[in-house]
């Protein structure tokens, strides 16, 4: 997906100083989830060209016992009579692929090319006092982070580098905290609901469903594949992202999913995300604000801290955190929620690596703060008249908007979530 790169970056004029940057993006490409594979897959999927490491080590490492760099190697046993669902081969489903690792490294290199090489904002070497990385409890995000940080800081990233992660039960980035009211709201209009705005496209696509089910061996009663196009979308897009052929029927290899059918699945998937996060009306904002409101409150507080730290530094009295670049690696749901909260003018299903960046500037002439939000490397346009084109908006307007939705330090979330 498009992201910030030096060649296309819309540089702000010299009357502003960049003071703080916060990045959130979806992880990069992976194999499909096992639940989204078909009962019988016609070809295997191998991941022998990468290693995903799982190990622990004592800290500090000096004078401590050293650990081996261990990684998983997927295999099947000749003594195990059971076949895995979906693809044979040497991959987990899901797992980050070699292509996803390389894309992650390039993403980091491109960010560094803008925020260090072009703007001189990032330090040349990794500095934990200035730069922070955060992941979710899903290991895919940590695997992406290992490549992003290497793409940004090269050999410096080979040192032990902390990735911030919140407890799984209250993680605001995934998000994973309990919010019953938001779930009930979503259930009334979204996936699995009887809301006509949701079910109409599923009924209209009945012929497409019938053809896909026949080719792919999916029972028409499989609710996972028929409550939305999520499963088919994930399966088909993962193949095409890795230059693999579209599937054919296991018994009749001449009966195959065509590119036109795949494109129709992708179009309907885009419709679904637009409906779920924008087009179903005010309830989409209510759902996203409650579900992702803690992360939004954290962002607002980070902006306050950044302004206070800058002002304190200018008077020689720095008292707040000196972090000036925060980078969160998350999921399509995370990015969808923030786009929904910003009421993006044109909602899409965030692809692999999709990125939203918040840039905080200080204008030299009046020492006031302004915010710019980039989506896909370009200025984000909101349909909310208070936000509009998010290009050098007074930061107080955006922070007040966030506070109005979720409260400072997310104080409204317990009541919004019926906790």
Short mmCIF file of C-alpha atoms in Angstrom, two decimals:
data_model
loop_
_atom_site.label_atom_id
_atom_site.label_comp_id
_atom_site.label_asym_id
_atom_site.label_seq_id
_atom_site.Cartn_x
_atom_site.Cartn_y
_atom_site.Cartn_z
CA UNK A 1 0.00 0.00 0.00
CA UNK A 2 1.16 3.59 -0.54
CA UNK A 3 3.04 5.08 2.40
CA UNK A 4 5.34 7.97 3.14
CA UNK A 5 8.28 7.99 0.72
CA UNK A 6 10.77 10.69 -0.08
CA UNK A 7 9.79 10.91 -3.77
CA UNK A 8 6.13 11.76 -3.06
CA UNK A 9 6.33 13.33 0.40
CA UNK A 10 4.48 16.68 0.56
CA UNK A 11 7.03 18.78 2.40
CA UNK A 12 5.82 21.61 4.66
CA UNK A 13 7.31 25.05 4.09
CA UNK A 14 10.16 26.34 6.23
CA UNK A 15 7.94 28.55 8.42
CA UNK A 16 7.13 25.46 10.53
CA UNK A 17 9.30 23.16 12.64
CA UNK A 18 8.41 19.47 12.94
CA UNK A 19 8.23 18.62 16.65
CA UNK A 20 6.61 15.20 16.98
CA UNK A 21 5.54 12.25 14.78
CA UNK A 22 3.26 9.31 15.55
CA UNK A 23 2.89 6.46 13.04
CA UNK A 24 0.36 3.64 13.05
CA UNK A 25 0.23 1.06 10.28
CA UNK A 26 -1.05 -2.41 9.53
CA UNK A 27 1.43 -5.27 9.48
CA UNK A 28 2.75 -6.44 6.11
CA UNK A 29 1.71 -9.39 3.98
CA UNK A 30 1.20 -12.84 5.41
CA UNK A 31 -0.30 -16.22 4.67
CA UNK A 32 -4.08 -16.41 5.16
CA UNK A 33 -5.64 -17.45 8.44
CA UNK A 34 -6.28 -21.20 8.66
CA UNK A 35 -10.01 -20.55 9.05
CA UNK A 36 -9.92 -18.75 5.69
CA UNK A 37 -8.30 -21.60 3.76
CA UNK A 38 -10.34 -24.12 1.80
CA UNK A 39 -10.93 -27.74 2.91
CA UNK A 40 -8.64 -28.98 0.14
CA UNK A 41 -5.98 -26.75 -1.40
CA UNK A 42 -4.60 -27.85 -4.76
CA UNK A 43 -1.01 -26.78 -4.13
CA UNK A 44 1.30 -26.40 -1.11
CA UNK A 45 2.72 -23.20 0.34
CA UNK A 46 6.34 -23.19 1.45
CA UNK A 47 8.07 -20.74 3.79
CA UNK A 48 11.58 -22.21 3.73
CA UNK A 49 13.11 -18.87 2.68
CA UNK A 50 12.64 -17.24 6.09
CA UNK A 51 12.96 -17.91 9.81
CA UNK A 52 10.61 -16.54 12.45
CA UNK A 53 12.48 -16.55 15.74
CA UNK A 54 11.03 -17.46 19.13
CA UNK A 55 13.41 -17.28 22.07
CA UNK A 56 14.10 -15.61 25.37
CA UNK A 57 17.26 -14.12 26.87
CA UNK A 58 18.25 -12.78 30.28
CA UNK A 59 18.69 -9.04 30.76
CA UNK A 60 21.14 -7.53 31.09
CA UNK A 61 23.01 -9.78 28.67
CA UNK A 62 26.45 -8.87 30.07
CA UNK A 63 27.88 -11.75 32.13
CA UNK A 64 24.62 -13.69 31.63
CA UNK A 65 24.01 -17.08 30.08
CA UNK A 66 23.51 -16.64 26.36
CA UNK A 67 20.50 -17.98 24.48
CA UNK A 68 20.43 -19.62 21.06
CA UNK A 69 18.56 -17.87 18.25
CA UNK A 70 15.85 -20.48 17.85
CA UNK A 71 13.11 -20.42 15.23
CA UNK A 72 10.16 -22.60 14.26
CA UNK A 73 10.48 -25.06 11.39
CA UNK A 74 7.07 -26.39 10.35
CA UNK A 75 6.87 -30.06 9.44
CA UNK A 76 4.39 -32.94 9.30
CA UNK A 77 5.02 -36.41 10.66
CA UNK A 78 4.60 -39.62 8.68
CA UNK A 79 3.16 -41.12 11.87
CA UNK A 80 0.43 -38.51 12.10
CA UNK A 81 -2.56 -39.69 10.02
CA UNK A 82 -4.29 -36.30 10.20
CA UNK A 83 -3.95 -33.71 7.45
CA UNK A 84 -3.76 -30.00 8.24
CA UNK A 85 -6.64 -27.87 7.06
CA UNK A 86 -5.92 -26.09 3.81
CA UNK A 87 -2.40 -25.78 2.48
CA UNK A 88 0.30 -28.39 2.90
CA UNK A 89 3.87 -27.16 3.04
CA UNK A 90 6.06 -25.44 5.62
CA UNK A 91 4.08 -22.33 6.58
CA UNK A 92 1.92 -21.48 9.53
CA UNK A 93 -1.49 -19.98 8.77
CA UNK A 94 -1.11 -17.15 9.39
CA UNK A 95 2.52 -16.14 9.39
CA UNK A 96 4.48 -13.27 7.94
CA UNK A 97 6.03 -14.31 4.62
CA UNK A 98 9.45 -13.52 3.17
CA UNK A 99 7.75 -10.91 1.01
CA UNK A 100 6.14 -9.43 4.10
CA UNK A 101 9.52 -9.26 5.82
CA UNK A 102 11.09 -7.50 2.85
CA UNK A 103 8.16 -5.08 2.56
CA UNK A 104 8.53 -4.29 6.27
CA UNK A 105 12.23 -3.51 5.86
CA UNK A 106 11.49 -1.25 2.87
CA UNK A 107 8.76 0.51 4.83
CA UNK A 108 11.26 1.32 7.57
CA UNK A 109 13.84 2.47 5.03
CA UNK A 110 11.29 4.76 3.36
CA UNK A 111 10.25 6.32 6.68
CA UNK A 112 13.89 6.93 7.57
CA UNK A 113 14.45 8.40 4.11
CA UNK A 114 11.83 11.05 4.89
CA UNK A 115 12.18 11.73 8.60
CA UNK A 116 15.97 11.50 8.75
CA UNK A 117 17.46 12.01 5.30
CA UNK A 118 14.98 14.62 4.05
CA UNK A 119 13.86 16.37 7.24
CA UNK A 120 16.69 15.66 9.68
CA UNK A 121 14.09 14.83 12.33
CA UNK A 122 15.02 11.28 13.34
CA UNK A 123 18.39 10.61 14.97
CA UNK A 124 21.00 8.93 12.78
CA UNK A 125 21.23 6.02 15.22
CA UNK A 126 18.51 4.38 17.25
CA UNK A 127 17.99 6.26 20.52
CA UNK A 128 15.41 4.85 22.98
CA UNK A 129 15.13 8.28 24.58
CA UNK A 130 13.80 9.73 21.33
CA UNK A 131 12.19 6.82 19.46
CA UNK A 132 9.63 4.25 20.59
CA UNK A 133 8.08 1.20 18.91
CA UNK A 134 4.89 -0.54 19.96
CA UNK A 135 3.21 -3.80 18.89
CA UNK A 136 0.14 -5.86 19.75
CA UNK A 137 0.10 -9.30 21.37
CA UNK A 138 -0.08 -10.87 17.90
CA UNK A 139 3.47 -12.03 17.08
CA UNK A 140 3.12 -10.93 13.45
CA UNK A 141 3.43 -7.30 14.53
CA UNK A 142 6.68 -8.03 16.37
CA UNK A 143 8.08 -9.78 13.30
CA UNK A 144 7.25 -6.71 11.23
CA UNK A 145 8.85 -4.47 13.85
CA UNK A 146 12.13 -6.38 13.68
CA UNK A 147 12.39 -5.60 9.96
CA UNK A 148 11.03 -2.03 10.13
CA UNK A 149 13.58 -1.06 12.77
CA UNK A 150 16.39 -2.63 10.76
CA UNK A 151 15.27 -0.76 7.65
CA UNK A 152 15.33 2.47 9.64
CA UNK A 153 18.47 2.15 11.73
CA UNK A 154 20.43 -0.62 10.04
CA UNK A 155 23.04 -2.31 12.21
CA UNK A 156 22.04 -0.21 15.21
CA UNK A 157 18.74 -2.10 15.28
CA UNK A 158 20.60 -5.40 15.78
CA UNK A 159 21.00 -4.52 19.44
CA UNK A 160 18.35 -5.51 21.97
CA UNK A 161 15.47 -3.22 21.09
CA UNK A 162 12.33 -3.04 23.28
CA UNK A 163 8.89 -3.25 21.72
CA UNK A 164 6.18 -1.80 23.94
CA UNK A 165 3.15 -4.06 24.38
CA UNK A 166 0.16 -3.74 26.71
CA UNK A 167 -1.39 -6.64 28.64
CA UNK A 168 -3.48 -8.75 26.28
CA UNK A 169 -6.75 -8.16 28.13
CA UNK A 170 -6.55 -4.34 27.89
CA UNK A 171 -4.46 -3.76 24.77
CA UNK A 172 -5.70 -0.53 23.18
CA UNK A 173 -3.79 -0.97 19.91
CA UNK A 174 -5.25 -4.24 18.64
CA UNK A 175 -7.77 -3.34 20.24
CA UNK A 176 -8.48 -6.15 22.71
CA UNK A 177 -10.13 -4.53 25.73
CA UNK A 178 -13.70 -5.48 26.57
CA UNK A 179 -16.37 -3.15 25.26
CA UNK A 180 -19.76 -4.83 25.42
CA UNK A 181 -21.73 -1.76 24.31
CA UNK A 182 -19.60 -1.37 21.19
CA UNK A 183 -19.96 -5.06 20.38
CA UNK A 184 -23.74 -4.85 20.77
CA UNK A 185 -23.83 -1.77 18.56
CA UNK A 186 -21.80 -3.54 15.86
CA UNK A 187 -23.93 -6.69 16.11
CA UNK A 188 -27.03 -4.62 15.37
CA UNK A 189 -25.80 -3.40 11.98
CA UNK A 190 -22.63 -5.28 11.03
CA UNK A 191 -21.41 -8.79 10.28
CA UNK A 192 -24.00 -11.40 11.24
CA UNK A 193 -26.79 -8.86 11.70
CA UNK A 194 -30.15 -8.82 9.93
CA UNK A 195 -29.81 -5.11 9.14
CA UNK A 196 -30.92 -4.62 5.54
CA UNK A 197 -27.99 -2.29 4.88
CA UNK A 198 -25.72 -5.22 5.61
CA UNK A 199 -27.61 -8.20 4.17
CA UNK A 200 -28.55 -6.58 0.84
CA UNK A 201 -25.11 -7.03 -0.73
CA UNK A 202 -24.87 -10.63 0.47
CA UNK A 203 -28.19 -11.45 -1.17
CA UNK A 204 -27.19 -9.64 -4.36
CA UNK A 205 -23.99 -11.71 -4.48
CA UNK A 206 -25.73 -15.09 -4.17
CA UNK A 207 -24.66 -16.23 -7.65
CA UNK A 208 -21.04 -15.29 -6.95
CA UNK A 209 -21.19 -17.16 -3.64
CA UNK A 210 -22.61 -20.25 -5.37
CA UNK A 211 -19.83 -20.27 -7.95
CA UNK A 212 -17.08 -19.74 -5.38
CA UNK A 213 -18.49 -22.42 -3.08
CA UNK A 214 -18.61 -24.96 -5.90
CA UNK A 215 -15.05 -24.27 -7.01
CA UNK A 216 -13.51 -24.01 -3.54
CA UNK A 217 -15.45 -26.79 -1.79
CA UNK A 218 -17.08 -24.55 0.80
CA UNK A 219 -20.44 -25.79 2.15
CA UNK A 220 -23.21 -23.19 1.68
CA UNK A 221 -23.96 -23.63 5.40
CA UNK A 222 -20.47 -22.45 6.45
CA UNK A 223 -21.37 -19.22 8.25
CA UNK A 224 -17.77 -18.03 8.43
CA UNK A 225 -17.59 -17.74 4.66
CA UNK A 226 -21.12 -16.41 4.19
CA UNK A 227 -21.63 -13.74 6.88
CA UNK A 228 -19.23 -11.50 4.96
CA UNK A 229 -16.63 -11.69 2.21
CA UNK A 230 -13.78 -11.54 4.74
CA UNK A 231 -12.74 -15.20 4.35
CA UNK A 232 -12.78 -15.27 0.57
CA UNK A 233 -11.07 -11.87 0.46
CA UNK A 234 -8.24 -13.00 2.73
CA UNK A 235 -7.70 -16.27 0.87
CA UNK A 236 -7.71 -14.85 -2.66
CA UNK A 237 -5.79 -11.66 -1.90
CA UNK A 238 -3.06 -13.60 -0.05
CA UNK A 239 -2.52 -15.74 -3.17
CA UNK A 240 -2.32 -12.79 -5.52
CA UNK A 241 -0.08 -10.80 -3.15
CA UNK A 242 2.39 -13.69 -3.39
CA UNK A 243 1.98 -14.27 -7.16
CA UNK A 244 0.24 -17.60 -6.61
CA UNK A 245 -2.49 -18.85 -8.95
CA UNK A 246 -6.13 -18.49 -8.08
CA UNK A 247 -7.70 -21.73 -6.82
CA UNK A 248 -9.24 -24.48 -8.93
CA UNK A 249 -11.65 -27.24 -7.94
CA UNK A 250 -9.85 -30.20 -6.37
CA UNK A 251 -11.81 -32.72 -8.45
CA UNK A 252 -12.10 -30.70 -11.66
CA UNK A 253 -8.91 -28.65 -12.25
CA UNK A 254 -10.50 -26.93 -15.26
CA UNK A 255 -13.01 -25.22 -12.96
CA UNK A 256 -11.16 -22.24 -11.49
CA UNK A 257 -11.77 -18.91 -9.81
CA UNK A 258 -11.28 -16.24 -12.48
CA UNK A 259 -9.66 -12.86 -12.02
CA UNK A 260 -13.05 -11.26 -12.64
CA UNK A 261 -14.54 -13.27 -9.76
CA UNK A 262 -11.65 -12.31 -7.48
CA UNK A 263 -12.07 -8.65 -8.41
CA UNK A 264 -15.75 -8.90 -7.50
CA UNK A 265 -14.81 -10.33 -4.09
CA UNK A 266 -12.38 -7.47 -3.55
CA UNK A 267 -14.96 -4.87 -4.59
CA UNK A 268 -17.50 -6.32 -2.17
CA UNK A 269 -14.90 -6.43 0.58
CA UNK A 270 -14.21 -2.73 0.06
CA UNK A 271 -17.96 -2.09 0.22
CA UNK A 272 -18.17 -3.98 3.51
CA UNK A 273 -15.45 -1.98 5.24
CA UNK A 274 -16.89 1.27 3.96
CA UNK A 275 -20.29 0.29 5.32
CA UNK A 276 -18.99 -1.01 8.66
CA UNK A 277 -16.81 2.00 9.43
CA UNK A 278 -18.47 4.95 7.66
CA UNK A 279 -21.59 4.35 5.57
CA UNK A 280 -23.85 2.86 8.25
CA UNK A 281 -24.18 6.31 9.77
CA UNK A 282 -23.50 7.72 13.23
CA UNK A 283 -23.35 4.27 14.81
CA UNK A 284 -20.06 3.60 13.02
CA UNK A 285 -18.44 6.53 14.82
CA UNK A 286 -19.99 5.43 18.10
CA UNK A 287 -18.64 1.91 17.57
CA UNK A 288 -15.13 3.00 16.64
CA UNK A 289 -14.86 5.65 19.36
CA UNK A 290 -15.78 3.12 22.04
CA UNK A 291 -13.68 0.28 20.58
CA UNK A 292 -10.55 2.32 19.83
CA UNK A 293 -11.04 5.26 22.13
CA UNK A 294 -8.26 4.38 24.55
CA UNK A 295 -5.65 4.48 21.78
CA UNK A 296 -7.07 7.81 20.59
CA UNK A 297 -6.81 9.18 24.12
CA UNK A 298 -3.22 7.97 24.27
CA UNK A 299 -2.50 9.78 21.01
CA UNK A 300 -4.06 12.99 22.35
CA UNK A 301 -1.99 12.73 25.52
CA UNK A 302 1.17 12.11 23.49
CA UNK A 303 0.48 15.31 21.56
CA UNK A 304 0.04 17.24 24.82
CA UNK A 305 3.26 15.81 26.19
CA UNK A 306 5.12 16.65 22.98
CA UNK A 307 3.97 20.26 23.12
CA UNK A 308 4.87 20.54 26.80
CA UNK A 309 8.27 18.92 26.25
CA UNK A 310 9.06 21.31 23.40
CA UNK A 311 7.97 24.37 25.35
CA UNK A 312 9.89 23.20 28.43
CA UNK A 313 13.02 22.59 26.37
CA UNK A 314 12.83 26.09 24.91
CA UNK A 315 12.99 27.49 28.44
CA UNK A 316 15.66 25.02 29.58
CA UNK A 317 13.24 23.11 31.83
CA UNK A 318 12.44 19.83 30.05
CA UNK A 319 10.26 17.76 32.37
CA UNK A 320 8.16 15.58 30.05
CA UNK A 321 9.06 12.52 28.01
CA UNK A 322 11.56 13.33 25.29
CA UNK A 323 10.08 10.77 22.86
CA UNK A 324 9.56 12.57 19.57
CA UNK A 325 8.75 9.59 17.31
CA UNK A 326 6.28 6.83 18.20
CA UNK A 327 5.61 3.95 15.85
CA UNK A 328 2.78 1.43 16.36
CA UNK A 329 2.41 -1.73 14.26
CA UNK A 330 -1.14 -3.01 14.30
CA UNK A 331 -3.93 -4.58 12.24
CA UNK A 332 -6.55 -3.73 9.65
CA UNK A 333 -9.13 -3.30 12.41
CA UNK A 334 -6.87 -0.84 14.24
CA UNK A 335 -6.34 1.31 11.16
CA UNK A 336 -10.03 1.06 10.20
CA UNK A 337 -11.04 2.37 13.62
CA UNK A 338 -8.78 5.44 13.42
CA UNK A 339 -9.97 6.20 9.88
CA UNK A 340 -13.55 5.89 11.10
CA UNK A 341 -12.88 8.21 14.05
CA UNK A 342 -11.27 10.76 11.72
CA UNK A 343 -14.34 10.30 9.46
CA UNK A 344 -12.22 9.83 6.37
CA UNK A 345 -13.91 11.06 3.22
CA UNK A 346 -13.46 7.76 1.34
CA UNK A 347 -13.23 4.64 3.48
CA UNK A 348 -11.42 1.54 2.19
CA UNK A 349 -10.30 -1.79 3.60
CA UNK A 350 -6.76 -0.96 4.82
CA UNK A 351 -4.32 -3.12 2.89
CA UNK A 352 -1.08 -4.62 4.17
CA UNK A 353 1.21 -1.86 5.41
CA UNK A 354 -1.51 0.82 5.29
CA UNK A 355 -0.28 3.81 7.26
CA UNK A 356 -1.64 6.85 9.12
CA UNK A 357 0.86 9.46 10.34
CA UNK A 358 0.26 12.35 12.73
CA UNK A 359 2.79 15.18 12.37
CA UNK A 360 2.92 17.93 14.99
CA UNK A 361 4.42 21.25 13.83
CA UNK A 362 5.24 24.50 15.57
CA UNK A 363 4.93 27.70 13.56
CA UNK A 364 7.94 29.94 14.02
CA UNK A 365 6.15 33.28 13.80
CA UNK A 366 3.62 32.74 16.59
CA UNK A 367 4.91 29.55 18.34
CA UNK A 368 1.52 27.88 17.88
CA UNK A 369 1.08 24.18 17.18
CA UNK A 370 -0.49 22.62 14.10
CA UNK A 371 -1.26 19.05 13.11
CA UNK A 372 -1.06 17.32 9.77
CA UNK A 373 -2.42 13.80 9.16
CA UNK A 374 -1.16 11.68 6.29
CA UNK A 375 -2.96 8.63 4.90
CA UNK A 376 -1.11 6.62 2.29
CA UNK A 377 1.57 9.30 2.25
CA UNK A 378 -0.79 12.16 1.40
CA UNK A 379 -2.93 14.57 3.41
CA UNK A 380 -6.05 12.91 4.82
CA UNK A 381 -9.43 14.44 3.96
CA UNK A 382 -12.22 14.18 6.51
CA UNK A 383 -15.92 14.65 5.82
CA UNK A 384 -16.28 16.15 9.30
CA UNK A 385 -16.59 19.92 8.79
CA UNK A 386 -14.61 20.62 11.97
CA UNK A 387 -11.64 18.63 10.70
CA UNK A 388 -11.89 19.01 6.90
CA UNK A 389 -8.56 18.68 5.12
CA UNK A 390 -6.18 17.71 7.92
CA UNK A 391 -3.35 19.91 6.71
CA UNK A 392 -1.89 22.25 9.34
CA UNK A 393 -5.00 22.28 11.49
CA UNK A 394 -4.60 23.94 14.87
CA UNK A 395 -3.80 20.97 17.09
CA UNK A 396 -6.23 22.11 19.78
CA UNK A 397 -9.10 21.44 17.36
CA UNK A 398 -8.13 17.81 16.81
CA UNK A 399 -7.36 17.19 20.50
CA UNK A 400 -10.68 18.75 21.52
CA UNK A 401 -12.43 16.52 18.97
CA UNK A 402 -10.80 13.43 20.48
CA UNK A 403 -11.57 14.59 24.01
CA UNK A 404 -15.19 15.16 23.08
CA UNK A 405 -15.49 11.58 21.87
CA UNK A 406 -13.58 9.68 24.55
CA UNK A 407 -12.52 12.17 27.24
CA UNK A 408 -9.05 13.06 28.43
CA UNK A 409 -7.15 9.90 29.37
CA UNK A 410 -10.16 7.96 27.99
CA UNK A 411 -12.28 8.85 31.02
CA UNK A 412 -15.49 8.31 29.00
CA UNK A 413 -14.60 4.76 27.90
CA UNK A 414 -15.87 2.92 31.00
CA UNK A 415 -19.35 4.42 30.50
CA UNK A 416 -19.23 4.11 26.68
CA UNK A 417 -18.34 0.43 27.07
CA UNK A 418 -20.80 -0.23 29.91
CA UNK A 419 -17.94 -1.38 32.14
#
